[in-house]
mmCIF file with all atom_site columns, C-alpha atoms in Angstrom:
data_model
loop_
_atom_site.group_PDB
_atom_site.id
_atom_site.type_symbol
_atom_site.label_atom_id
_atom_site.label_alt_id
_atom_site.label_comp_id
_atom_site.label_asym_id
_atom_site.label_entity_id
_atom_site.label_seq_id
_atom_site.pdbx_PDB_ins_code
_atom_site.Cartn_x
_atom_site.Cartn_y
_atom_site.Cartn_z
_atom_site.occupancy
_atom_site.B_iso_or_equiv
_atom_site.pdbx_formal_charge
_atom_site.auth_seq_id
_atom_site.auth_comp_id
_atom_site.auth_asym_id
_atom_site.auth_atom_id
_atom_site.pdbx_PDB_model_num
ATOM 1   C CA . UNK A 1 1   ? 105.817 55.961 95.590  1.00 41.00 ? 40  UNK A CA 1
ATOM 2   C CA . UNK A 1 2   ? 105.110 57.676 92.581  1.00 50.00 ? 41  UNK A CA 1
ATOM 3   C CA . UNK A 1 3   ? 102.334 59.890 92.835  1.00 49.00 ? 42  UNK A CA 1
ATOM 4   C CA . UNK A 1 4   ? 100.534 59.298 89.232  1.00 49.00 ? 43  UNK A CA 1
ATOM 5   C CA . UNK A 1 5   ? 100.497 55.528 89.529  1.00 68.00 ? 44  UNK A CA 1
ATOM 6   C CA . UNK A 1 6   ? 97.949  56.571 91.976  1.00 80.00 ? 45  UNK A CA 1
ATOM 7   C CA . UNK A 1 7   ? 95.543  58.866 90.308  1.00 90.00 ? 46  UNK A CA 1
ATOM 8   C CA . UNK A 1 8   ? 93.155  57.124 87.247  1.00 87.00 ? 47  UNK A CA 1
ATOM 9   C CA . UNK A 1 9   ? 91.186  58.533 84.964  1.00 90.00 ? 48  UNK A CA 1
ATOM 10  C CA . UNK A 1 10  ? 88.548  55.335 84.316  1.00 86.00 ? 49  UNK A CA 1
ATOM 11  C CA . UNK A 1 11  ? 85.850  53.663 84.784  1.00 83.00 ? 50  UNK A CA 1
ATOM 12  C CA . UNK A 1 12  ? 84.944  52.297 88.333  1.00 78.00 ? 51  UNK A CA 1
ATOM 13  C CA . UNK A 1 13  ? 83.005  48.744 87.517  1.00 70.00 ? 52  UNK A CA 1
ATOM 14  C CA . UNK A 1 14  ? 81.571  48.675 90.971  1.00 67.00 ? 53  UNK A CA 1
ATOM 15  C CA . UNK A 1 15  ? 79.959  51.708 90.828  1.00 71.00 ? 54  UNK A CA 1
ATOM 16  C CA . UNK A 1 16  ? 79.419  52.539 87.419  1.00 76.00 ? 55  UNK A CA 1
ATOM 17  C CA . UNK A 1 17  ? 81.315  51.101 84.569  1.00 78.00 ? 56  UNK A CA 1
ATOM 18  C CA . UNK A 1 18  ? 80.133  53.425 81.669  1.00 83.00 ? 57  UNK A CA 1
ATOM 19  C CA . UNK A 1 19  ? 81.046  56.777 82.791  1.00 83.00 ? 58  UNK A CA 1
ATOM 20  C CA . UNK A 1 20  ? 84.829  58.150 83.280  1.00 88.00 ? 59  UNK A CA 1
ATOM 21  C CA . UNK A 1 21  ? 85.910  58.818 87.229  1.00 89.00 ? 60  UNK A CA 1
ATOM 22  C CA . UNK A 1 22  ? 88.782  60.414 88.630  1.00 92.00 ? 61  UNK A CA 1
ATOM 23  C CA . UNK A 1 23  ? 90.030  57.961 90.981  1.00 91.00 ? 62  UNK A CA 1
ATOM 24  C CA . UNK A 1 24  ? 92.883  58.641 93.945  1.00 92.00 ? 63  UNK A CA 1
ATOM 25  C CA . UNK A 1 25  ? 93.909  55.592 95.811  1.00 90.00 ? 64  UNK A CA 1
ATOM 26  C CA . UNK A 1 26  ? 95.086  55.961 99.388  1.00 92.00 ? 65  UNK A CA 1
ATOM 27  C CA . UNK A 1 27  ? 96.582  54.086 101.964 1.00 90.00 ? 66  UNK A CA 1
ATOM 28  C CA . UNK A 1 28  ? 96.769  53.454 104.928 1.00 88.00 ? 67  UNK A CA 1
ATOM 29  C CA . UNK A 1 29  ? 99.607  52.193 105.754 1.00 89.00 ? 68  UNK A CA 1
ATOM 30  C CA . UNK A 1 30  ? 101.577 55.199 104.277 1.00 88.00 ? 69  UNK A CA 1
ATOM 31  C CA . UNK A 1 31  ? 104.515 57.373 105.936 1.00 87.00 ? 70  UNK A CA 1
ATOM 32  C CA . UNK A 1 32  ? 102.980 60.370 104.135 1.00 88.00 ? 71  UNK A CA 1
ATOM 33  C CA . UNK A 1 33  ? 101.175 62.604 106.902 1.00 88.00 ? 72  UNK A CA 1
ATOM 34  C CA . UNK A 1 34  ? 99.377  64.095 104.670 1.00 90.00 ? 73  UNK A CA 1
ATOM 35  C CA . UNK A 1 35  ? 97.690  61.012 103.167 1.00 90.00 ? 74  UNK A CA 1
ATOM 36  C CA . UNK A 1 36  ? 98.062  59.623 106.963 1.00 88.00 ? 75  UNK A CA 1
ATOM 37  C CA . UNK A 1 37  ? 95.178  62.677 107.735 1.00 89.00 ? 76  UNK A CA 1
ATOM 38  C CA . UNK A 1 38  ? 93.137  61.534 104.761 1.00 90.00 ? 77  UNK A CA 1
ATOM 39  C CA . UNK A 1 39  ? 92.208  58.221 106.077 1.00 88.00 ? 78  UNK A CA 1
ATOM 40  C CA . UNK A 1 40  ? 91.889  59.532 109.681 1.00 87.00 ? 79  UNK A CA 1
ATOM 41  C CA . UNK A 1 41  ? 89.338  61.662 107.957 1.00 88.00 ? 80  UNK A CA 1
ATOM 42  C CA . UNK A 1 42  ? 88.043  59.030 105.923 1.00 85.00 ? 81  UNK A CA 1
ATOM 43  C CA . UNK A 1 43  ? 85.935  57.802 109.583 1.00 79.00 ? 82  UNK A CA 1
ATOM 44  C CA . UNK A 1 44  ? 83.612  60.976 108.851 1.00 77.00 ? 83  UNK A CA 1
ATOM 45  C CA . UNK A 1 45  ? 81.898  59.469 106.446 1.00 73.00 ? 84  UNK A CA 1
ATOM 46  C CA . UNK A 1 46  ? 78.641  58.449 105.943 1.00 77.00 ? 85  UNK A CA 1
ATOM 47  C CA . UNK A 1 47  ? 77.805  55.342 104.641 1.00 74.00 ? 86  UNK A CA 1
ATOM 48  C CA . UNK A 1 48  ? 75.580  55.720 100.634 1.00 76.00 ? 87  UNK A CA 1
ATOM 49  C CA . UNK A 1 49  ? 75.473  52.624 99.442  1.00 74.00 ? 88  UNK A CA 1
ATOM 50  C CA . UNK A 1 50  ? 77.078  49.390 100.654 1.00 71.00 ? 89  UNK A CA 1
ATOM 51  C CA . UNK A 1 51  ? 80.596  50.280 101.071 1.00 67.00 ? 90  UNK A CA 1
ATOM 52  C CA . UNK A 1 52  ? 80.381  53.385 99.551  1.00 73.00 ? 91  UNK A CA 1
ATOM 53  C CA . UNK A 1 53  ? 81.197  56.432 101.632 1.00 74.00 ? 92  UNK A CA 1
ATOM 54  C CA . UNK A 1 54  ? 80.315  60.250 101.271 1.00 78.00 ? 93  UNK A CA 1
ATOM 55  C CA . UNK A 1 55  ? 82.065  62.857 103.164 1.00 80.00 ? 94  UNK A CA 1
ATOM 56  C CA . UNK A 1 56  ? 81.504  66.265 104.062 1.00 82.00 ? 95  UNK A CA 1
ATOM 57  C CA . UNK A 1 57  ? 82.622  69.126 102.350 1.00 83.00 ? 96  UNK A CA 1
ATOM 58  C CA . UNK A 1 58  ? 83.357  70.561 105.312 1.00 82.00 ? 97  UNK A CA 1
ATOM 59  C CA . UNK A 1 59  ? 85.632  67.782 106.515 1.00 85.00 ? 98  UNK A CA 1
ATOM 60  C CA . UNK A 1 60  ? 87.684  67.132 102.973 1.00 91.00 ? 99  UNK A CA 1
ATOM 61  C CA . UNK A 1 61  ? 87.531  68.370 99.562  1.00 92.00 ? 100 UNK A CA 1
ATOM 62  C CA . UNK A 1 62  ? 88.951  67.827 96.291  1.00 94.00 ? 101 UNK A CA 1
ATOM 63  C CA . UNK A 1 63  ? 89.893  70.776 94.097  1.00 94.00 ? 102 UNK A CA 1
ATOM 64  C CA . UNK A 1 64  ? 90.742  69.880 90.296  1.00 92.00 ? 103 UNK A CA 1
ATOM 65  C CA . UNK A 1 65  ? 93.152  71.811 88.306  1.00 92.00 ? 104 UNK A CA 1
ATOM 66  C CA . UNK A 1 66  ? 93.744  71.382 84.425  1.00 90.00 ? 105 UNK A CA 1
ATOM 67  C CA . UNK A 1 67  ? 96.722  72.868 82.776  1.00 91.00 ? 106 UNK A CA 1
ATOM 68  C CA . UNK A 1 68  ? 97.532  71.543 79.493  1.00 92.00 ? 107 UNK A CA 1
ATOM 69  C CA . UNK A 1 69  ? 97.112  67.736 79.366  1.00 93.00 ? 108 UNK A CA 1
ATOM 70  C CA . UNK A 1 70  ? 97.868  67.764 82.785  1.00 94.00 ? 109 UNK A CA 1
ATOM 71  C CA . UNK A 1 71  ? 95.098  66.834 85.615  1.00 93.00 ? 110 UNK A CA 1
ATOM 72  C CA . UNK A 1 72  ? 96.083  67.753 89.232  1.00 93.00 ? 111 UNK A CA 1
ATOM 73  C CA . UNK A 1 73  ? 93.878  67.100 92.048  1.00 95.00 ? 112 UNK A CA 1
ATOM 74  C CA . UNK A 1 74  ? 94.702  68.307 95.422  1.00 95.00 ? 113 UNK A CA 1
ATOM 75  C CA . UNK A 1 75  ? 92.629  67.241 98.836  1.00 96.00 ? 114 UNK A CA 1
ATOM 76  C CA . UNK A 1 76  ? 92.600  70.041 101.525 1.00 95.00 ? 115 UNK A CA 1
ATOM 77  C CA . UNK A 1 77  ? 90.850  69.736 104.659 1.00 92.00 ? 116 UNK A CA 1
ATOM 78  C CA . UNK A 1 78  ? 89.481  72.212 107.072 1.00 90.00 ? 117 UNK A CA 1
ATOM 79  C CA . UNK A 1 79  ? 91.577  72.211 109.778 1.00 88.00 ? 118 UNK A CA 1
ATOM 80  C CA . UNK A 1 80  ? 88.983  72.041 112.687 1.00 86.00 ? 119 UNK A CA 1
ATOM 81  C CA . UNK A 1 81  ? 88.123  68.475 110.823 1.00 86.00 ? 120 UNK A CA 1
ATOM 82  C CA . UNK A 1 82  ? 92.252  67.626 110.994 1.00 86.00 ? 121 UNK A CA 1
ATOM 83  C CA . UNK A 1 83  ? 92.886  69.112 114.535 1.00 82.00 ? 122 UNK A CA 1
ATOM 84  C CA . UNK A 1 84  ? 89.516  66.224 115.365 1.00 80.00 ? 123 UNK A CA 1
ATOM 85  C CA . UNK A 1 85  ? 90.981  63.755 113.852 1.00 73.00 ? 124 UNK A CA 1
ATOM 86  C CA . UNK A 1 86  ? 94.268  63.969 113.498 1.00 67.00 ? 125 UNK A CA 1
ATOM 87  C CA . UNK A 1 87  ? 95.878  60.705 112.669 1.00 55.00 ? 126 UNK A CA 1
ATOM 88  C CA . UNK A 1 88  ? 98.008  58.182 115.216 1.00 53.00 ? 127 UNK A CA 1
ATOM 89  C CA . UNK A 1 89  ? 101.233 59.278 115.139 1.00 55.00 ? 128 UNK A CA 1
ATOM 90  C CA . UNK A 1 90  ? 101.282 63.061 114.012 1.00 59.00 ? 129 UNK A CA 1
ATOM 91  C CA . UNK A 1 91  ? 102.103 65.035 117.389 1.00 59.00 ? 130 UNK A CA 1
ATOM 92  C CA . UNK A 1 92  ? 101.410 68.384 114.950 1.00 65.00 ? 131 UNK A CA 1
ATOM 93  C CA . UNK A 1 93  ? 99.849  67.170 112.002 1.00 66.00 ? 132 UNK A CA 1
ATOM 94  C CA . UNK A 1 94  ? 100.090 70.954 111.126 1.00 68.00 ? 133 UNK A CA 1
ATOM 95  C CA . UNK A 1 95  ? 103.553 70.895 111.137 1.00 73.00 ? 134 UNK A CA 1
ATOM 96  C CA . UNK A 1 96  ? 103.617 68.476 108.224 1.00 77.00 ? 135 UNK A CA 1
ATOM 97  C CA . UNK A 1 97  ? 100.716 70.417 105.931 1.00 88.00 ? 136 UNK A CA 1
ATOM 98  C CA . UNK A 1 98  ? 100.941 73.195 103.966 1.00 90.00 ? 137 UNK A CA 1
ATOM 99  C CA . UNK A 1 99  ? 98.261  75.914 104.333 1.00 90.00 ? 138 UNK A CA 1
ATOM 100 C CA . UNK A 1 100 ? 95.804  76.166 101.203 1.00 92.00 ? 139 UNK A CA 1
ATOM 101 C CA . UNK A 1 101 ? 97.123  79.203 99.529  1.00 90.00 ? 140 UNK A CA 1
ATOM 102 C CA . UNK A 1 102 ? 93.255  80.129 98.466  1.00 90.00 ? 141 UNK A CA 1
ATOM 103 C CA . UNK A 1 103 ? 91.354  79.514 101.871 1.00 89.00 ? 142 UNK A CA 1
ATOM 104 C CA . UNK A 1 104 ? 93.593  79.813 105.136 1.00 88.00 ? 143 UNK A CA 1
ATOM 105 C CA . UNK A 1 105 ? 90.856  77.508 107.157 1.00 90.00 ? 144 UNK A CA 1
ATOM 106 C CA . UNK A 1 106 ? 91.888  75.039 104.812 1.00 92.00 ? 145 UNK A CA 1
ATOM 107 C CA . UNK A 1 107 ? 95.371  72.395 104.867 1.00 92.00 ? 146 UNK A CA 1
ATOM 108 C CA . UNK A 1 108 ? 96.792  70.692 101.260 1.00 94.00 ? 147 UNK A CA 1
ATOM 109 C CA . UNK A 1 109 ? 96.851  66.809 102.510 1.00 94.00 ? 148 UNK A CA 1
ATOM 110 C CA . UNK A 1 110 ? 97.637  65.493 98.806  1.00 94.00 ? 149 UNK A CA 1
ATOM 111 C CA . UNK A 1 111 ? 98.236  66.642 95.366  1.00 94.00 ? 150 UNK A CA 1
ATOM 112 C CA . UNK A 1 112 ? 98.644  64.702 92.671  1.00 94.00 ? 151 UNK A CA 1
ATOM 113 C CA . UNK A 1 113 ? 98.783  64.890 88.978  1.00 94.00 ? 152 UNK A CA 1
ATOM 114 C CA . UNK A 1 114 ? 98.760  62.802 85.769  1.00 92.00 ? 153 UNK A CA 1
ATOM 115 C CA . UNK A 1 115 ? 98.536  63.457 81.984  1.00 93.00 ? 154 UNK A CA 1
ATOM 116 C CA . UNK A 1 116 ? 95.309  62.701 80.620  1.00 92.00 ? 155 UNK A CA 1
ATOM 117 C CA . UNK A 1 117 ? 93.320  64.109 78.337  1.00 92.00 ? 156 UNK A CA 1
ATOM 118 C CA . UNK A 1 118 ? 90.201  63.502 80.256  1.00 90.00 ? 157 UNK A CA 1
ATOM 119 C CA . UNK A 1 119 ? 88.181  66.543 81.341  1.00 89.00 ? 158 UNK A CA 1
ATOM 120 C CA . UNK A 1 120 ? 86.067  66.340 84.417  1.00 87.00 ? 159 UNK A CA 1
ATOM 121 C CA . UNK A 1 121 ? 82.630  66.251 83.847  1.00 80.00 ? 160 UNK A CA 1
ATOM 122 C CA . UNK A 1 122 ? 79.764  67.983 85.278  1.00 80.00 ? 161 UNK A CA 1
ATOM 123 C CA . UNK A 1 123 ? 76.128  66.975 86.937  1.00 74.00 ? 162 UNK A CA 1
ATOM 124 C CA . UNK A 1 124 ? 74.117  70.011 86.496  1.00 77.00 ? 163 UNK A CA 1
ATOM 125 C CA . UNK A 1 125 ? 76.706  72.746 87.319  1.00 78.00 ? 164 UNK A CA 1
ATOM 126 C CA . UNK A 1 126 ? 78.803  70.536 89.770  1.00 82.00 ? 165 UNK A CA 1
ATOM 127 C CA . UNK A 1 127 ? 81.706  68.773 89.175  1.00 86.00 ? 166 UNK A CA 1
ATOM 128 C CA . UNK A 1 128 ? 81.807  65.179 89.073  1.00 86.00 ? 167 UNK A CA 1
ATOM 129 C CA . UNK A 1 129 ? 82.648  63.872 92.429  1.00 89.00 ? 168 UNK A CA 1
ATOM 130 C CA . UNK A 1 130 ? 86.848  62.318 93.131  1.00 92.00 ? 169 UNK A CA 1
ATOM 131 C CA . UNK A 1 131 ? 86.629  59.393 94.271  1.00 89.00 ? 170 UNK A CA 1
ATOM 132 C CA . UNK A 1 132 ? 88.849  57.423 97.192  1.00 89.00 ? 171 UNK A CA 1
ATOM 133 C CA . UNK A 1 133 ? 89.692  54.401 96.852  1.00 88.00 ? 172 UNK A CA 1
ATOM 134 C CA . UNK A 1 134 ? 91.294  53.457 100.415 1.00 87.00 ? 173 UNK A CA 1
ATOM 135 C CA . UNK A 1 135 ? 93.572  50.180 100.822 1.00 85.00 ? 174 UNK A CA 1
ATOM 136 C CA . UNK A 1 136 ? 96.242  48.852 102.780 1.00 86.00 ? 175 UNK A CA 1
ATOM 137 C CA . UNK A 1 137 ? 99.758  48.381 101.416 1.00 80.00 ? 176 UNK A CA 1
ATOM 138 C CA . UNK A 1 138 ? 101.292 49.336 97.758  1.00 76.00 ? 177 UNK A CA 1
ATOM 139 C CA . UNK A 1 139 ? 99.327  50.752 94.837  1.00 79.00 ? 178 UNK A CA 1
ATOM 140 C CA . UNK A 1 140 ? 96.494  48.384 93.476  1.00 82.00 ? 179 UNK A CA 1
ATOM 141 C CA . UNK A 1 141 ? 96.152  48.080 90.124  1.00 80.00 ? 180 UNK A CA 1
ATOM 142 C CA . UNK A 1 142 ? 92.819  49.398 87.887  1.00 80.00 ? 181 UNK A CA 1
ATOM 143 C CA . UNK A 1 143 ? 92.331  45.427 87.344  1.00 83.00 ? 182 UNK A CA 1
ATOM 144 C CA . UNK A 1 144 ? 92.621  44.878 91.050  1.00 82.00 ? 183 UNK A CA 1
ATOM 145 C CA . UNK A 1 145 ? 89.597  47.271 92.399  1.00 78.00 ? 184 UNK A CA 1
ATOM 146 C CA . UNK A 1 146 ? 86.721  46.025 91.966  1.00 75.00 ? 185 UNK A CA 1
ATOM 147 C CA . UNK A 1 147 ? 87.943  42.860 93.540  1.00 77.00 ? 186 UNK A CA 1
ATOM 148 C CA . UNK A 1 148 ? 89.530  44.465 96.334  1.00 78.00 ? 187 UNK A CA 1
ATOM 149 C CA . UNK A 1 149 ? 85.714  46.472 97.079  1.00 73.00 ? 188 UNK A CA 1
ATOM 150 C CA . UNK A 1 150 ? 83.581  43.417 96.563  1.00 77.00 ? 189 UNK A CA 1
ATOM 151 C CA . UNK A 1 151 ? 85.746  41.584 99.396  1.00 76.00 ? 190 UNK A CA 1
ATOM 152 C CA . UNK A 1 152 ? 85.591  44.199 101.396 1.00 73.00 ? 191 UNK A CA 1
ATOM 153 C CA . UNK A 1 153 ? 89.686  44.761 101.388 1.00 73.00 ? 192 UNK A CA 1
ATOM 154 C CA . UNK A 1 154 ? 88.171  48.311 100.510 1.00 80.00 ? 193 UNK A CA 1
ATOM 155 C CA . UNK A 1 155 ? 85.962  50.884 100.522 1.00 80.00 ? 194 UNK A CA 1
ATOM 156 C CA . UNK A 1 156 ? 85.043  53.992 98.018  1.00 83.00 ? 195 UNK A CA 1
ATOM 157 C CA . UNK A 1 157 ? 84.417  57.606 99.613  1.00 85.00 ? 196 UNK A CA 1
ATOM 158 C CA . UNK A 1 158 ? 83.258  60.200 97.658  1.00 85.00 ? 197 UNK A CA 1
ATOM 159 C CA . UNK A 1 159 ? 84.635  63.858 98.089  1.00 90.00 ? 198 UNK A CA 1
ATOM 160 C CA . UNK A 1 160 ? 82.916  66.993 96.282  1.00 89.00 ? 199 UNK A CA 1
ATOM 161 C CA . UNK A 1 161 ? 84.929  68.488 93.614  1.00 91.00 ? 200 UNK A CA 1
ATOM 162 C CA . UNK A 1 162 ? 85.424  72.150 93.137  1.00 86.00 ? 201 UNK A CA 1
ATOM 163 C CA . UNK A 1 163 ? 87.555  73.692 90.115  1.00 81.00 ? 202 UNK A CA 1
ATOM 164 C CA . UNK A 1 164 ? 90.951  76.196 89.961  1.00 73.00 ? 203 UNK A CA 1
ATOM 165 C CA . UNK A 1 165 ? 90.523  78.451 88.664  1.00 62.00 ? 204 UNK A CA 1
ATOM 166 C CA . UNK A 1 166 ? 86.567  78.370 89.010  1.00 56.00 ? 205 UNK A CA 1
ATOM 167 C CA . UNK A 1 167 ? 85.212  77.832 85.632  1.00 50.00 ? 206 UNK A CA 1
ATOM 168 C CA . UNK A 1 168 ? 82.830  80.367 84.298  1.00 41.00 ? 207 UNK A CA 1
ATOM 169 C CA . UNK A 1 169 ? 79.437  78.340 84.181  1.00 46.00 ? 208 UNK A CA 1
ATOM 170 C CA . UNK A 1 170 ? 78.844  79.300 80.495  1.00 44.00 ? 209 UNK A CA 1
ATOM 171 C CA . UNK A 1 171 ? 82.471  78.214 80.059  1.00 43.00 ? 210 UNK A CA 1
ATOM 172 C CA . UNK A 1 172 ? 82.522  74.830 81.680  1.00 40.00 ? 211 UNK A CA 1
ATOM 173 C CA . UNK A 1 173 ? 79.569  73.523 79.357  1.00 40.00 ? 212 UNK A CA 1
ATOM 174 C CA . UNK A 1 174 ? 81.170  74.808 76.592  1.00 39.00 ? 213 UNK A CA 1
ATOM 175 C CA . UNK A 1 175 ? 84.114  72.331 76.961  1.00 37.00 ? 214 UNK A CA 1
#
């Protein structure tokens, strides 16, 4: 499937529909280990508002990357939180994930990328959250979510965002 038909730069009307979120969808039916791990991990959350789940930065991350008009945003792991819960299926789930070449403690579960000219924005000096949009079966549209969430075909997890390189904090409000 391709990757960028599954990472949005929008609004999300169920949460709020005025500001810009970076959206990943993820499911969980997938062959992909790596996105296989991510809703394994997606059980470690805990529950914010209805339907709405928050995760540990310990347990799964989001690191955003801009180069050019080009957003990346890769989810790594810790791997005590994949070796716990480590999805049906994956014998190894090691053998399937690369390590995350800036912390070793760390896997890559999913990177993807899109061109967009929209820039991340902050709350105080942290990044805005990415969220997770978790499903079952093919790629829901934009037009589809909020739907999908309200009937509870869905839920929303939200996973701290760091930057790469790490922004100067001067620099990053300057933007």
């Amino acid at each position: 499937m391709d990757a960028a038909r599954r990472l949005w730069t929008r609004p999300f009307p169920p949460l709020d529909p005025d500001v810009t979120e970076v959206v990943l969808t993820v499911d969980h039916t997938s062959a992909d280990p790596g996105e296989r791990v991510v809703c394994a991990l997606l059980g470690r959350g805990h529950e914010g508002e209805e339907g709405v789940f928050h995760l540990l930065p310990e347990d799964l991350t989001a690191r955003y990357r801009r180069t050019g008009d080009v957003l990346a945003v890769t989810l790594l792991a810790s791997r005590s939180a994949v070796a716990a819960e480590a999805a049906d299926g994956l014998s190894d789930p090691f053998d399937a994930l690369s390590a995350d070449p800036l912390d070793p403690a760390r896997v890559v579960l999913l990177h993807r990328e899109t061109v967009t000219d929209h820039v991340p924005a902050t709350r105080g000096d942290e990044l805005r959250p990415v969220l997770l949009l978790d499903h079952v079966g093919g790629s829901p549209a934009p037009e589809d979510w909020a739907g999908l969430f309200e009937n509870g075909a869905s839920s929303v997890s939200v996973v701290t965002a760091t930057e790469h390189p790490p922004a100067r904090p001067d620099a990053r409000h300057a933007r």
